[in-house]
Amino acid sequence: NYLWNSGMFIYRNSFMYKCIENCVPEIFKGIENLKDGEDPKSVIFTLNPLELTVLIQLNTSFRTDNACLLTPQASACQSIGSFVFKQDESDDPVPILGPIDLAGRSKTRHFIPDEYLTLSMPWKLFLKLEEISKKSVLQTELWKNFLK
């Protein structure tokens, strides 16, 4: 029951970028590319502060208890992986905010800008928030004014 990652890997950046380039299409897939009946383990949003505010509001809107999100001091890969998988085992999962670690952020700056965070969640929580969003602040003039 431990979530652990030593983070001790030695490789050239060029090698790692090549590995990521080869594996990303199989590991990360846009929701629009899912096939019928294909359920991902997690959903990862890359968010600016306004988008994060809306998702926090959606996440807390249906809860009487556990109206929170987790912000673990963990590696970037743990915040989009192992913590989300652990939440998937819960009857009341919460989203995970990341990446919080500076070392991880320094390595992901080329695809997650400094002013953005990730919010990751199990698929079942995403489906719940998607349903709630149909009757939420996202359907109001207030939200539409932010988009202008």
Tab-separated table of C-alpha atoms in Angstrom:
chain	number	residue	atom	x	y	z
A	1	ASN	CA	0.000	0.000	0.000
A	2	TYR	CA	2.905	2.371	-0.585
A	3	LEU	CA	3.186	4.853	-3.418
A	4	TRP	CA	6.878	5.203	-4.086
A	5	ASN	CA	9.121	6.401	-6.839
A	6	SER	CA	12.816	6.840	-6.169
A	7	GLY	CA	13.187	9.187	-9.133
A	8	MET	CA	16.742	7.966	-9.617
A	9	PHE	CA	17.223	7.467	-13.331
A	10	ILE	CA	20.267	8.296	-15.425
A	11	TYR	CA	19.889	8.865	-19.156
A	12	ARG	CA	20.560	11.438	-21.818
A	13	ASN	CA	17.724	13.888	-22.461
A	14	SER	CA	17.717	12.976	-26.155
A	15	PHE	CA	17.126	9.319	-25.262
A	16	MET	CA	14.241	10.149	-22.921
A	17	TYR	CA	12.584	12.484	-25.440
A	18	LYS	CA	12.776	9.739	-28.057
A	19	CYS	CA	11.172	7.260	-25.633
A	20	ILE	CA	8.398	9.718	-24.815
A	21	GLU	CA	7.826	10.434	-28.491
A	22	ASN	CA	7.467	6.709	-29.177
A	23	CYS	CA	5.228	5.917	-26.191
A	24	VAL	CA	2.997	8.961	-25.736
A	25	PRO	CA	0.421	8.008	-28.392
A	26	GLU	CA	-0.170	4.718	-26.565
A	27	ILE	CA	-0.094	6.145	-23.035
A	28	PHE	CA	-1.891	9.461	-23.557
A	29	LYS	CA	-4.945	9.592	-25.773
A	30	GLY	CA	-7.383	12.445	-26.241
A	31	ILE	CA	-10.942	11.729	-25.140
A	32	GLU	CA	-12.088	12.391	-28.693
A	33	ASN	CA	-9.937	9.426	-29.812
A	34	LEU	CA	-11.486	6.859	-27.477
A	35	LYS	CA	-13.207	3.933	-29.147
A	36	ASP	CA	-16.680	2.763	-28.111
A	37	GLY	CA	-16.440	0.861	-24.837
A	38	GLU	CA	-12.904	2.078	-24.143
A	39	ASP	CA	-12.678	3.485	-20.615
A	40	PRO	CA	-9.410	5.151	-19.598
A	41	LYS	CA	-8.077	4.812	-16.054
A	42	SER	CA	-7.613	8.551	-15.651
A	43	VAL	CA	-8.299	11.933	-17.200
A	44	ILE	CA	-5.668	14.664	-17.044
A	45	PHE	CA	-6.549	18.319	-17.543
A	46	THR	CA	-3.902	20.990	-18.138
A	47	LEU	CA	-5.469	24.104	-16.649
A	48	ASN	CA	-5.013	27.800	-16.201
A	49	PRO	CA	-6.298	29.332	-12.917
A	50	LEU	CA	-9.748	30.160	-14.334
A	51	GLU	CA	-10.291	26.644	-15.672
A	52	LEU	CA	-9.048	25.189	-12.396
A	53	THR	CA	-11.532	27.371	-10.499
A	54	VAL	CA	-14.424	25.980	-12.539
A	55	LEU	CA	-13.379	22.357	-12.052
A	56	ILE	CA	-12.944	22.882	-8.310
A	57	GLN	CA	-16.425	24.402	-8.200
A	58	LEU	CA	-17.877	21.442	-10.110
A	59	ASN	CA	-16.058	18.962	-7.878
A	60	THR	CA	-17.376	20.521	-4.670
A	61	SER	CA	-20.900	21.235	-5.942
A	62	PHE	CA	-22.296	17.740	-5.333
A	63	ARG	CA	-20.438	16.852	-2.135
A	64	THR	CA	-21.481	17.142	1.479
A	65	ASP	CA	-18.297	15.486	2.732
A	66	ASN	CA	-14.841	15.249	1.207
A	67	ALA	CA	-15.256	18.513	-0.718
A	68	CYS	CA	-11.589	18.802	-1.546
A	69	LEU	CA	-8.863	17.915	-3.960
A	70	LEU	CA	-5.514	16.379	-3.128
A	71	THR	CA	-2.307	18.337	-3.557
A	72	PRO	CA	0.343	15.785	-2.676
A	73	GLN	CA	3.990	16.708	-2.465
A	74	ALA	CA	4.799	14.083	-5.039
A	75	SER	CA	6.515	13.701	-8.350
A	76	ALA	CA	4.669	14.837	-11.443
A	77	CYS	CA	4.174	11.258	-12.626
A	78	GLN	CA	2.655	10.282	-9.275
A	79	SER	CA	0.134	13.137	-9.430
A	80	ILE	CA	-1.168	11.930	-12.805
A	81	GLY	CA	-0.675	8.228	-12.115
A	82	SER	CA	-0.452	6.386	-8.821
A	83	PHE	CA	-2.482	8.882	-6.751
A	84	VAL	CA	-5.253	8.859	-9.372
A	85	PHE	CA	-5.236	5.059	-9.523
A	86	LYS	CA	-5.559	4.953	-5.718
A	87	GLN	CA	-8.507	7.360	-5.893
A	88	ASP	CA	-10.125	5.097	-8.473
A	89	GLU	CA	-10.436	2.458	-5.724
A	90	SER	CA	-12.524	4.877	-3.633
A	91	ASP	CA	-16.306	5.154	-3.701
A	92	ASP	CA	-15.860	8.929	-3.444
A	93	PRO	CA	-12.732	9.817	-5.449
A	94	VAL	CA	-11.269	13.306	-5.457
A	95	PRO	CA	-9.094	14.982	-8.116
A	96	ILE	CA	-5.326	15.358	-7.781
A	97	LEU	CA	-3.631	18.726	-8.357
A	98	GLY	CA	-0.106	18.737	-9.743
A	99	PRO	CA	2.645	18.934	-10.634
A	100	ILE	CA	3.779	20.386	-7.330
A	101	ASP	CA	7.419	19.285	-7.379
A	102	LEU	CA	9.912	21.796	-8.791
A	103	ALA	CA	12.177	19.100	-10.220
A	104	GLY	CA	9.309	17.657	-12.236
A	105	ARG	CA	8.127	21.082	-13.348
A	106	SER	CA	11.609	21.921	-14.573
A	107	LYS	CA	11.481	18.891	-16.877
A	108	THR	CA	7.925	19.453	-18.144
A	109	ARG	CA	8.094	23.187	-18.907
A	110	HIS	CA	8.178	22.566	-22.649
A	111	PHE	CA	4.675	21.047	-22.609
A	112	ILE	CA	3.109	22.377	-19.367
A	113	PRO	CA	3.715	26.143	-19.168
A	114	ASP	CA	4.618	27.612	-15.778
A	115	GLU	CA	1.216	29.270	-15.392
A	116	TYR	CA	-0.633	25.942	-15.766
A	117	LEU	CA	-1.272	23.027	-13.434
A	118	THR	CA	-2.715	19.588	-14.000
A	119	LEU	CA	-5.863	18.230	-12.428
A	120	SER	CA	-6.119	14.470	-12.760
A	121	MET	CA	-8.993	12.221	-11.817
A	122	PRO	CA	-10.354	8.722	-12.283
A	123	TRP	CA	-12.620	8.211	-15.283
A	124	LYS	CA	-15.675	7.684	-13.069
A	125	LEU	CA	-15.193	11.109	-11.446
A	126	PHE	CA	-14.733	12.735	-14.851
A	127	LEU	CA	-18.049	11.246	-16.020
A	128	LYS	CA	-19.774	12.585	-12.909
A	129	LEU	CA	-18.334	16.084	-13.402
A	130	GLU	CA	-19.250	15.980	-17.081
A	131	GLU	CA	-22.875	15.259	-16.162
A	132	ILE	CA	-22.917	17.978	-13.483
A	133	SER	CA	-21.413	20.489	-15.923
A	134	LYS	CA	-24.588	20.361	-18.056
A	135	LYS	CA	-26.427	22.295	-15.320
A	136	SER	CA	-23.569	24.340	-13.930
A	137	VAL	CA	-21.914	27.721	-14.066
A	138	LEU	CA	-20.516	26.628	-17.451
A	139	GLN	CA	-23.986	27.164	-18.907
A	140	THR	CA	-24.357	30.743	-17.631
A	141	GLU	CA	-23.648	34.186	-19.026
A	142	LEU	CA	-21.077	34.615	-16.265
A	143	TRP	CA	-18.919	31.864	-17.799
A	144	LYS	CA	-19.556	33.040	-21.347
A	145	ASN	CA	-18.291	36.497	-20.371
A	146	PHE	CA	-14.989	34.955	-19.244
A	147	LEU	CA	-14.572	33.355	-22.643
A	148	LYS	CA	-14.811	36.653	-24.526
